[in-house]
CSV table of C-alpha atoms and ligand atoms in Angstrom, one decimal:
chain,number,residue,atom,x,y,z
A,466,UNK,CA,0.0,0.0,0.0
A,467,UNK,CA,1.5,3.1,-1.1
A,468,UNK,CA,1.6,6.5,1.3
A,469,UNK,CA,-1.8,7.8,0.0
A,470,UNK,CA,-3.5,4.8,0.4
A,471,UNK,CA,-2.6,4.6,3.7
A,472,UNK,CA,-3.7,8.4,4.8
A,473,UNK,CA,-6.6,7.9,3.3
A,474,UNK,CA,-7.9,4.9,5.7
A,475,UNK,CA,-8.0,7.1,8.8
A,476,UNK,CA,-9.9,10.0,9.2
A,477,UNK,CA,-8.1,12.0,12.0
A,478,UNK,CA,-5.0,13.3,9.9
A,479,UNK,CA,-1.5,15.3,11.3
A,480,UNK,CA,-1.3,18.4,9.5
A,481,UNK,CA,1.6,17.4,7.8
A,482,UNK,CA,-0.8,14.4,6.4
A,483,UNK,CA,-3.3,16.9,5.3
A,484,UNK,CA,-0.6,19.0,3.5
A,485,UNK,CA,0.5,15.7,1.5
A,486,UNK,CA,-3.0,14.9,0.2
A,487,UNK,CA,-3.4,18.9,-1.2
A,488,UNK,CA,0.0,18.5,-2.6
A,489,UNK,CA,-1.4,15.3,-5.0
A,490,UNK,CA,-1.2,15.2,-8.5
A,491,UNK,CA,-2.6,13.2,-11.1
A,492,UNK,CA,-3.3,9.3,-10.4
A,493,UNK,CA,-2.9,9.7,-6.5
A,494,UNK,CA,-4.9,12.9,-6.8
A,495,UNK,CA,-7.9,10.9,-8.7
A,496,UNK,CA,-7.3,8.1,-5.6
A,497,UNK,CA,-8.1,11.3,-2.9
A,498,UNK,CA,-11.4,12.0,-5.3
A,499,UNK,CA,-12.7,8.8,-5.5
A,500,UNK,CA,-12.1,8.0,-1.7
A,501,UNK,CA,-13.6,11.3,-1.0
A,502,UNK,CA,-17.1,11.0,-3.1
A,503,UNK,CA,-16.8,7.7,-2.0
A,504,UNK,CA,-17.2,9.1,1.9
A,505,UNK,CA,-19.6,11.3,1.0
A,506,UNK,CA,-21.9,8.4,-0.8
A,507,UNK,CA,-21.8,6.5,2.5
A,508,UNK,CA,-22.4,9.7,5.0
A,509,UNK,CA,-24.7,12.3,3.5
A,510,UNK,CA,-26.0,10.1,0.2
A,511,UNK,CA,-25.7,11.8,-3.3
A,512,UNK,CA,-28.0,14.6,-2.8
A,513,UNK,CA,-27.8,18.3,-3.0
A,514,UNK,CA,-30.0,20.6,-1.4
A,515,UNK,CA,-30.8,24.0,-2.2
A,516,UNK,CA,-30.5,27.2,-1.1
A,517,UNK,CA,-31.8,29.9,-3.1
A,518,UNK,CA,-29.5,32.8,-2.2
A,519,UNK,CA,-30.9,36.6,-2.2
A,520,UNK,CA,-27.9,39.4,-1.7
A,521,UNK,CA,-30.1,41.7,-0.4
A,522,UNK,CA,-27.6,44.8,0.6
A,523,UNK,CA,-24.2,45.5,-1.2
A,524,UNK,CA,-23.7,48.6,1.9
A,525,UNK,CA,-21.1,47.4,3.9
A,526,UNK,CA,-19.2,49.1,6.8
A,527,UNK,CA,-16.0,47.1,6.5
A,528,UNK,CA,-13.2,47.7,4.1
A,529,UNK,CA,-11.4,44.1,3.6
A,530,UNK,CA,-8.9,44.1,1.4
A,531,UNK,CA,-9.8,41.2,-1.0
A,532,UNK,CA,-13.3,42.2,-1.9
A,533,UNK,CA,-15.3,44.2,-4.6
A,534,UNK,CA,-18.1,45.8,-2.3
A,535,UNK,CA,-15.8,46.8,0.6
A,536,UNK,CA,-16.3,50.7,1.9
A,537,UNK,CA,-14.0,52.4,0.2
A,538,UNK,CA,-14.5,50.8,-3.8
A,539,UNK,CA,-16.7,53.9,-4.7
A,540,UNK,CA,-17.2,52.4,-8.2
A,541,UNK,CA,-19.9,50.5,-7.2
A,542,UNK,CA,-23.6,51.3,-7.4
A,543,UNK,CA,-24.9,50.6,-3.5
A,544,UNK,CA,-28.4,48.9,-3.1
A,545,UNK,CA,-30.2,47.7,-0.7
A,546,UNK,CA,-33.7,45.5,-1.9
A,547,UNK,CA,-36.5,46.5,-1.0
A,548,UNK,CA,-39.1,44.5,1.5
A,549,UNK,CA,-41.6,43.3,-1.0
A,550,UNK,CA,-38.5,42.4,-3.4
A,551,UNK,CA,-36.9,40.1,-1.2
A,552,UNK,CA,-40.6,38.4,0.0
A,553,UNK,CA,-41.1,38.1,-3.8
A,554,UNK,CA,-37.6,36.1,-4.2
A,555,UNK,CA,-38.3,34.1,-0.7
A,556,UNK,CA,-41.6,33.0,-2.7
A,557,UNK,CA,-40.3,31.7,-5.7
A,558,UNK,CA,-37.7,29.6,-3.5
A,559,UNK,CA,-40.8,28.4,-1.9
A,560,UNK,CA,-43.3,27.6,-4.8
A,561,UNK,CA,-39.7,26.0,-6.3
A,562,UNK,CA,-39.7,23.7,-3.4
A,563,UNK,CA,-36.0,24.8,-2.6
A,564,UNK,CA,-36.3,24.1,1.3
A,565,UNK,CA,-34.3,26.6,2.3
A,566,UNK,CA,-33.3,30.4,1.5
A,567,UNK,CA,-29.5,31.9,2.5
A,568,UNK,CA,-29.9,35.9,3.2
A,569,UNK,CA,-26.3,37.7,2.6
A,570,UNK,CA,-25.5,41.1,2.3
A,571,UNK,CA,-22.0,43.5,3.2
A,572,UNK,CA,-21.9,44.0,7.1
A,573,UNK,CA,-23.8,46.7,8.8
A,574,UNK,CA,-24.0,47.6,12.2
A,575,UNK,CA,-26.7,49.2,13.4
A,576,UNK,CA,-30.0,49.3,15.3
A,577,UNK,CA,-31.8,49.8,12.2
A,578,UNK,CA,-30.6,47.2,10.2
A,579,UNK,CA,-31.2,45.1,12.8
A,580,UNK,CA,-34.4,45.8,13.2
A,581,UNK,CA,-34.9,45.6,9.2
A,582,UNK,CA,-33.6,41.8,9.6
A,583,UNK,CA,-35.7,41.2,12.2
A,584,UNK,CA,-38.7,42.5,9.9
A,585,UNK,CA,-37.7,40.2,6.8
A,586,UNK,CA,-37.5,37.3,8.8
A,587,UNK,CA,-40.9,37.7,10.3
A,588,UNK,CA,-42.3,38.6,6.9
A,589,UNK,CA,-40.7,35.3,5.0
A,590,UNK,CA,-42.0,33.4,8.0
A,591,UNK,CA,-45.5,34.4,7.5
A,592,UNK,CA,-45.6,34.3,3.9
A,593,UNK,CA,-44.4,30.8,3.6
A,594,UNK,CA,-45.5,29.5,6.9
A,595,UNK,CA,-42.4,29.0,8.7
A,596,UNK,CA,-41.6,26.5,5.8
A,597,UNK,CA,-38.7,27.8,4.4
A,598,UNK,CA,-35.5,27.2,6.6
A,599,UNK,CA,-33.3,30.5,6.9
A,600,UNK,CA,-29.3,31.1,6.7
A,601,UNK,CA,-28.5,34.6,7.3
A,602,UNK,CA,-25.1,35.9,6.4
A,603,UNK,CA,-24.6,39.4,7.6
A,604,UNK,CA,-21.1,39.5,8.9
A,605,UNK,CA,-19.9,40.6,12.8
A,606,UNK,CA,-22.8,41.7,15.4
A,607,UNK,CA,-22.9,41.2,18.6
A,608,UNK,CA,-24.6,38.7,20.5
A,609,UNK,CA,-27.7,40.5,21.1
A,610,UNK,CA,-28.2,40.9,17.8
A,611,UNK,CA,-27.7,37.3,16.5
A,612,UNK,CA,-30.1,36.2,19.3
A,613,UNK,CA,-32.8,38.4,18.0
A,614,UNK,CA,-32.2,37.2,14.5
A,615,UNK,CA,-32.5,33.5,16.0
A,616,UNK,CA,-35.6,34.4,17.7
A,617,UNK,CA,-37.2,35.4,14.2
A,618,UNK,CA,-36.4,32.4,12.9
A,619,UNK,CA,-32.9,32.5,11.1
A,620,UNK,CA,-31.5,29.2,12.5
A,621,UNK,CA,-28.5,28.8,10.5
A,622,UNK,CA,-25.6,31.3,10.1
A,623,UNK,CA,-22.6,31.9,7.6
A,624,UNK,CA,-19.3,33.5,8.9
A,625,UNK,CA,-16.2,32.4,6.7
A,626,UNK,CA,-12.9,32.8,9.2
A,627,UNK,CA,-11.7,33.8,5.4
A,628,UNK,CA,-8.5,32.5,7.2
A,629,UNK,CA,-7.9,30.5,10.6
A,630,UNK,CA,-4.3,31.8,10.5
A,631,UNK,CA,-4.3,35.2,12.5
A,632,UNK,CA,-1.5,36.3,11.0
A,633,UNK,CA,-2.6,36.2,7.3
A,634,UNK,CA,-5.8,37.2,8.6
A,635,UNK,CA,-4.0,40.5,9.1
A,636,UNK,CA,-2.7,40.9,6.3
A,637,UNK,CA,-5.8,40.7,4.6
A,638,UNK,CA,-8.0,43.4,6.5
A,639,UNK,CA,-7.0,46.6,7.6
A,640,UNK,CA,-5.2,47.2,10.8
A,641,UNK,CA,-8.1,48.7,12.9
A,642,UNK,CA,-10.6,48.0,15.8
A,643,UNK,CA,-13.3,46.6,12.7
A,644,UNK,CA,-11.4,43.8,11.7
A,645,UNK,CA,-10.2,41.8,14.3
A,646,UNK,CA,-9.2,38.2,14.2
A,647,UNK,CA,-10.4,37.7,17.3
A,648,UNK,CA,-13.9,39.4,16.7
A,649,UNK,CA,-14.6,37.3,14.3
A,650,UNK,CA,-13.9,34.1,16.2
A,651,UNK,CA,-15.7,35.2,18.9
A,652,UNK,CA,-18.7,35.8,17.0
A,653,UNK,CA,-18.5,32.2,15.2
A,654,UNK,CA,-18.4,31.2,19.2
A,655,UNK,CA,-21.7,33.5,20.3
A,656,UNK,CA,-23.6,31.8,17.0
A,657,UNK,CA,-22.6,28.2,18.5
A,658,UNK,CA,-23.5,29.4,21.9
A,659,UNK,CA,-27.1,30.5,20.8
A,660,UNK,CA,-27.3,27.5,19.1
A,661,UNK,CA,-27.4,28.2,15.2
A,662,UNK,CA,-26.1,25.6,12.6
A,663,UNK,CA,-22.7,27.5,12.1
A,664,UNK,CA,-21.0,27.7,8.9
A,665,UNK,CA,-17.3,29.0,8.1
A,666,UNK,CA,-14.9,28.8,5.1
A,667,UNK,CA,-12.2,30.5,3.9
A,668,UNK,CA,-10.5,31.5,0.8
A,669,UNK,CA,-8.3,29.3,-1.5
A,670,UNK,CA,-5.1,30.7,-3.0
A,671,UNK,CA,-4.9,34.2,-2.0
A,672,UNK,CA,-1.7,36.1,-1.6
A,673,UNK,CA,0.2,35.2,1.2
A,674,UNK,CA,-1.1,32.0,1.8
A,675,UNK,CA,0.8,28.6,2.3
A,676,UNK,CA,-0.5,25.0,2.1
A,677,UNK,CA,0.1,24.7,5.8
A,678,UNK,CA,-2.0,27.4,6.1
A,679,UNK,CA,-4.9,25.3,4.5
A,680,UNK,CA,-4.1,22.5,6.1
A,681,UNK,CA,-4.7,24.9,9.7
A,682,UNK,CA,-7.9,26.0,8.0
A,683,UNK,CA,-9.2,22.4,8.1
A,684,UNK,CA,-8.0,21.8,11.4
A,685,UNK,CA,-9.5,24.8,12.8
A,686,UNK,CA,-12.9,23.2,11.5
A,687,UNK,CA,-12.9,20.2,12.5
A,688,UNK,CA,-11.8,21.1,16.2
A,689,UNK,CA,-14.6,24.0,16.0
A,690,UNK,CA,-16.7,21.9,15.2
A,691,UNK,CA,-18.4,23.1,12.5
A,692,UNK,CA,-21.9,22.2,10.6
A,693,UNK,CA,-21.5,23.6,7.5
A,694,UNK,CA,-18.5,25.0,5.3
A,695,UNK,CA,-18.6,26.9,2.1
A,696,UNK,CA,-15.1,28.0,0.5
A,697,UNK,CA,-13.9,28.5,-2.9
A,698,UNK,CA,-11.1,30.1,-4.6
A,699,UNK,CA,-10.0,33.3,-4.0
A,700,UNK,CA,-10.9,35.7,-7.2
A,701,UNK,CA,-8.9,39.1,-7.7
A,702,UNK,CA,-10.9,42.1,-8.2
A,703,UNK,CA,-9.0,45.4,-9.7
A,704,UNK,CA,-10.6,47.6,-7.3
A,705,UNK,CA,-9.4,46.4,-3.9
A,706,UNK,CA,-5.6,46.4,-2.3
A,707,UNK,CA,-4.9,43.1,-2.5
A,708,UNK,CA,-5.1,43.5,-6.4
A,709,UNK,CA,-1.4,44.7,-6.2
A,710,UNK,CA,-0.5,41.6,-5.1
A,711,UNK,CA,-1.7,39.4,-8.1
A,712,UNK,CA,1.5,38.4,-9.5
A,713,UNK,CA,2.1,36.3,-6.0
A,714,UNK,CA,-1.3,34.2,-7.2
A,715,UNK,CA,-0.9,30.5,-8.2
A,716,UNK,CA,-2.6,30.4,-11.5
A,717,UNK,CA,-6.3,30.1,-11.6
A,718,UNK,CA,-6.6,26.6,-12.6
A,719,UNK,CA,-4.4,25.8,-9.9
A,720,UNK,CA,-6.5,27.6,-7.3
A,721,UNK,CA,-9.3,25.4,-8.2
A,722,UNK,CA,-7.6,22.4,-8.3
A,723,UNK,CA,-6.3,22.6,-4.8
A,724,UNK,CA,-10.3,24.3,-4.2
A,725,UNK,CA,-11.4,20.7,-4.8
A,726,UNK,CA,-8.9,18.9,-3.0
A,727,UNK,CA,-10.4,21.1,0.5
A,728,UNK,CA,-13.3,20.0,-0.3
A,729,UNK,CA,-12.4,16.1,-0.9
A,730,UNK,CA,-10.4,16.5,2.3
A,731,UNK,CA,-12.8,18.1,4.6
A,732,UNK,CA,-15.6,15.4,3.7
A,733,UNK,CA,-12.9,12.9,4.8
A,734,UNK,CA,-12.5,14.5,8.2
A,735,UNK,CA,-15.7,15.8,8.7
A,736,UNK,CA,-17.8,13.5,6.8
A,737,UNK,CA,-21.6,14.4,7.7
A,738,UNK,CA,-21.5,18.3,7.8
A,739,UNK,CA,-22.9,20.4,4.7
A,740,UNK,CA,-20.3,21.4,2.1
A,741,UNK,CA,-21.6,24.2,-0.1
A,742,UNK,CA,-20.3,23.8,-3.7
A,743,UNK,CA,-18.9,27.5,-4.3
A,744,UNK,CA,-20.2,29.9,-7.1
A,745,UNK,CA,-16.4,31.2,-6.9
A,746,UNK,CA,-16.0,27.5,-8.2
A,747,UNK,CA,-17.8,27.9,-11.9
A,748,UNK,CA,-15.8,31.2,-11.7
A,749,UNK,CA,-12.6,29.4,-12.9
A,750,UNK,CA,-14.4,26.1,-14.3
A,751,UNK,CA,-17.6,25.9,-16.0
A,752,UNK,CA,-18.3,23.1,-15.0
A,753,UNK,CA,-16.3,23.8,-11.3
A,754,UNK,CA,-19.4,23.1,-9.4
A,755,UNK,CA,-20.4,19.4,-10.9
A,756,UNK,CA,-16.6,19.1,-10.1
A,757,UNK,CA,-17.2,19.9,-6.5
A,758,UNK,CA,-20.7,18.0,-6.4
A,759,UNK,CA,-18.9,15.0,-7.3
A,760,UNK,CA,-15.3,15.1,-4.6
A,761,UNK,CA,-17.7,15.4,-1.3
A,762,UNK,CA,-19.7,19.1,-1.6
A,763,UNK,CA,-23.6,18.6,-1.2
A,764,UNK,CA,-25.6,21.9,-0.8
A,765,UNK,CA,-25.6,24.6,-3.9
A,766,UNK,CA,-27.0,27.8,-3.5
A,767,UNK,CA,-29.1,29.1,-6.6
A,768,UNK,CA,-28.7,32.8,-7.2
A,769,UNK,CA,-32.6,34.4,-6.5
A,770,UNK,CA,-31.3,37.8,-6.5
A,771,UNK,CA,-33.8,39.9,-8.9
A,772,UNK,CA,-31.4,40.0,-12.2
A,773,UNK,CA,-30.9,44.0,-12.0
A,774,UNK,CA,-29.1,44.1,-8.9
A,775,UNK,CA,-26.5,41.1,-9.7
A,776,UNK,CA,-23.5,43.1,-11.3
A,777,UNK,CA,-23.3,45.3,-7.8
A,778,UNK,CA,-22.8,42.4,-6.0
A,779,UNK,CA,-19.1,41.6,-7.3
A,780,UNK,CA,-17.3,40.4,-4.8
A,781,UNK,CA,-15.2,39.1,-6.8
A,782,UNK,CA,-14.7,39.8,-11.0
A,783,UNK,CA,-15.7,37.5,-13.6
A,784,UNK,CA,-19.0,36.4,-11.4
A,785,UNK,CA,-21.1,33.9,-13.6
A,786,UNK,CA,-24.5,34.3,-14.2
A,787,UNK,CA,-25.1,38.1,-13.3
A,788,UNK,CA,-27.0,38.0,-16.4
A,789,UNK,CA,-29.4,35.4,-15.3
A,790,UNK,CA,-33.0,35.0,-13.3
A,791,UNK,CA,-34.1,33.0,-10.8
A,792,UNK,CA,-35.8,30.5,-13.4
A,793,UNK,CA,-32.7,30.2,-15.5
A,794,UNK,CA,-30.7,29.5,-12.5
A,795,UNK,CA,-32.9,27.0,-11.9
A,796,UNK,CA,-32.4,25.3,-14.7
A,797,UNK,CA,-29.1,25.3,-15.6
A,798,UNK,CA,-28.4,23.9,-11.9
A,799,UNK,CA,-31.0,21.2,-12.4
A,800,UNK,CA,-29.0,20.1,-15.4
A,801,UNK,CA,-25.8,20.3,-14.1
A,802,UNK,CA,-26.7,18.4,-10.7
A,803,UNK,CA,-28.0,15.7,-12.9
A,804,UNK,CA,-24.4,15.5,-14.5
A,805,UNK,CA,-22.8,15.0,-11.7
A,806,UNK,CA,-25.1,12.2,-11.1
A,807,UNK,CA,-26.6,13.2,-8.0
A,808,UNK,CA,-29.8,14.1,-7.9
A,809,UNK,CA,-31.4,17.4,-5.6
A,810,UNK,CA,-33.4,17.0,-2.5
A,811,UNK,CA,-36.5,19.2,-3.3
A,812,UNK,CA,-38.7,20.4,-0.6
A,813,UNK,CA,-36.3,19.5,2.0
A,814,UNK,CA,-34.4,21.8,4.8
A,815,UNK,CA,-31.3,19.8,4.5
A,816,UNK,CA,-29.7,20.3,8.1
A,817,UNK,CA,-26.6,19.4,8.6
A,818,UNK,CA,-27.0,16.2,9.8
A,819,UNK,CA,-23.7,17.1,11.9
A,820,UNK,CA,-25.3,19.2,13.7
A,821,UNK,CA,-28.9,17.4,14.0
A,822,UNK,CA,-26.7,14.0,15.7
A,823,UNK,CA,-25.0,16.5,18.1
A,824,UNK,CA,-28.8,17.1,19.3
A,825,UNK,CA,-29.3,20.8,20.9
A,826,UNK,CA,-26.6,22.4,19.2
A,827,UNK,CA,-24.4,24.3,21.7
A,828,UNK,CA,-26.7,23.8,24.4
A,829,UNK,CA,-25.4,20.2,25.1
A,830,UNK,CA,-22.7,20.3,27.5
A,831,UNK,CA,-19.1,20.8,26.6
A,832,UNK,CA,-19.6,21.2,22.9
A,833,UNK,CA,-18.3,25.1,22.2
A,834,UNK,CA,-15.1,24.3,24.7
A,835,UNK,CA,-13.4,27.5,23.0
A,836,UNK,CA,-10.4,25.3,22.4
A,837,UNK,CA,-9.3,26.9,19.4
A,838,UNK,CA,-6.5,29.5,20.9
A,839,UNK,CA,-5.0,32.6,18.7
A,840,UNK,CA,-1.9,32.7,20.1
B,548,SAH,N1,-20.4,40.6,4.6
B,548,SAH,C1,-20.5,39.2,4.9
B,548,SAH,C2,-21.1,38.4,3.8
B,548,SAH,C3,-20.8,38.8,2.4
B,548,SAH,S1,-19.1,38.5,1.9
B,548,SAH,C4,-19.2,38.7,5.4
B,548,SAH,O1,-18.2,39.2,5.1
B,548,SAH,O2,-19.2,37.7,6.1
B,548,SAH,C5,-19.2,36.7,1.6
B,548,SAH,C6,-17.8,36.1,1.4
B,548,SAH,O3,-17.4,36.4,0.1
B,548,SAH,C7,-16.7,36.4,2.3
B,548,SAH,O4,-16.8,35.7,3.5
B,548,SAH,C8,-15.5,36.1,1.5
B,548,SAH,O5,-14.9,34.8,1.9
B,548,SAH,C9,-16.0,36.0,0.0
B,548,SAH,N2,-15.2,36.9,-0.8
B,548,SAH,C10,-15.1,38.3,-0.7
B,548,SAH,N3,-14.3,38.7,-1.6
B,548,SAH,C11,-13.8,37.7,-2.3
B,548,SAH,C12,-12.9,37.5,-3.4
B,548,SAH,N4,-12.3,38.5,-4.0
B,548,SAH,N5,-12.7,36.2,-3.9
B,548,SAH,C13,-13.4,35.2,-3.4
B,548,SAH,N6,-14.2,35.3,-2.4
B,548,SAH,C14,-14.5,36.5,-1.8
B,549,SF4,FE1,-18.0,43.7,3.5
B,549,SF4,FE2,-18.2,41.0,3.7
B,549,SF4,FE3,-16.9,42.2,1.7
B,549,SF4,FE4,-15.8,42.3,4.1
B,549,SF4,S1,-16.2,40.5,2.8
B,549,SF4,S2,-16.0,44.1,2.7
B,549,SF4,S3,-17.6,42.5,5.4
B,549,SF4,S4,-19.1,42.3,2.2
């Protein structure tokens, strides 16, 4: 039995294991694959679920260096949907049997916006009849404020650690009292604590950032714990400081590649959680997200947004499918789910069945035992 074959019987890996299997190439690399979608088969099944995604504010307070909507990128158009817009999107995801809906927007911190949140999720609530599970993704607030949220009915939340490595974490956000490293991580702790389905990520390939480093990443969630994960390659955007950096990239077919082998490795350590198969994925490949369907990811989140607002929501360049609608979304991911010959679980919530086997979430005893440290 050769080295990969024998990492690739355990499931609790040394970093330096983990580094080896993102470092494979060609036949050893297609072994990792096929043991991966392999695990995933056995664990979660080969089903996808759905999360129709609405990007319902591009105002954001934060200035990070690697995205397109941050502060400071003035050549942006700033929107924010209105109420009866985003109802209207939240019922298509409903009459489309999609289970579930993902709410994301730039990160705002104040009493109003919380109170806006609060008055979407009420609204959605009552016009599909609490049928329609709900992932919000709006960044750092504080406790209070994700507790209210939870009370209204968002029971899942999305906070990539973008990296689990303070010191690159650093280097990617300004140097100021709004973008801590430890902010962040204490806010993924407050989510477990109130007892959302938490999900993190990080980017793949940015500047900066070594193999170890991604081998850290997936340490840091599988000892946090984590329900879901959604990550993808990093994608430069001309209009943020990290662009001067771009000539320290690995080429963008590389950044994929090693995008897939996270995922194949993550479903072999944490093999019932929810992977999210990335749209920063179809970004480099066309067919990137079939490619991700098939090494372990199981959850894709169809783009709801109404069409006119989709180019101000470039987080990245090169987005696909800003052009689109909901319906064509639709059907185009239907098609492409079939090809990776997995078939999508319509009019299901699709929890993370991590998180439904650990029971009460955080509430059970000794789960969030804040063991990751920053020093
Ligand atoms: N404001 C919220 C949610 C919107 S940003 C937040 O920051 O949590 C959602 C994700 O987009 C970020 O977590 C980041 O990982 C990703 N992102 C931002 N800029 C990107 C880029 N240039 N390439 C790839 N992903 C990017
Ligand atoms: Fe704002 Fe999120 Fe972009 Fe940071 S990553 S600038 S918080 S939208």
């Amino acid at each position: 039995m050769n080295r990969t074959e024998n990492i690739l019987r355990r499931s609790k890996l040394t970093q330096e294991e983990i580094v080896y299997l993102l470092g494979l190439q060609g036949e050893e690399k297609t072994l990792l694959f096929e043991h991966s979608a392999r695990i995933k088969e056995e664990a979660v099944g080969k089903r996808v679920y759905f999360r129709g995604l609405i990007e319902f504010s591009n105002i954001c307070m934060k200035n990070c260096l690697y995205c397109g909507i941050r502060h400071d990128n003035a050549a942006i158009n700033r929107y924010s949907l209105q109420e009866e817009e985003i109802f209207a999107a939240a019922r298509f995801a409903f009459e489309n049997n999609y289970g579930s809906l993902v709410l994301q927007s730039g990160e705002v911190e104040t009493g109003n916006f919380t109170r806006q949140v609060e008055k979407v999720l009420r609204g959605i609530n009552r016009i599909t009849g609490g049928k329609l599970r709900i992932t919000l993704s709006c960044g750092e607030q504080d406790k209070a404020t994700y507790q209210r949220w939870h009370d209204c009915g968002a029971h899942r939340y999305l906070l990539r650690i973008e990296s689990s490595n303070p010191a690159l974490y650093e280097k990617l956000h300004p140097r100021d009292e709004f973008h801590r490293f430890r902010r962040r991580l204490d806010c993924l702790y407050s989510l477990q604590e109130i007892g959302y389905q938490v999900g993190t990520g990080v980017m793949i390939g940015l500047p900066f950032q070594t193999v170890e480093d991604l081998a850290g990443d997936l340490q840091f969630m599988q000892q946090f714990d984590i329900d879901m994960v959604g990550m993808g390659p990093y994608l430069e955007h001309a209009h943020t400081p990290l662009y001067a950096h771009r000539d320290q990239l690995l080429p963008r077919e590389e950044r994929f590649q090693l995008a897939l082998k996270m995922i194949a490795v993550l479903r072999i350590l944490m093999k019932d959680i929810n992977i999210a198969a990335t749209t920063a994925m179809q970004a480099i490949d066309k067919l990137g997200r079939e490619k991700a369907i098939k090494v372990g990811a199981n959850v894709i989140m169809p783009n709801i947004t109404p069409g006119k607002y989709r180019d101000d929501y470039l987080l990245y360049q090169n987005k696909p499918c800003t052009d689109e609608n909901a319906e064509d979304c639709k059907t185009c991911i239907e098609a492409r789910i079939a090809l990776a010959d997995n078939e999508i679980a319509y009019g299901e919530w699709g929890d993370s069945a991590h998180f439904t086997k650990k029971g009460q979430g955080t509430r059970d005893k000794g789960r969030s035992g804040r063991s990751w440290q920053t020093a």
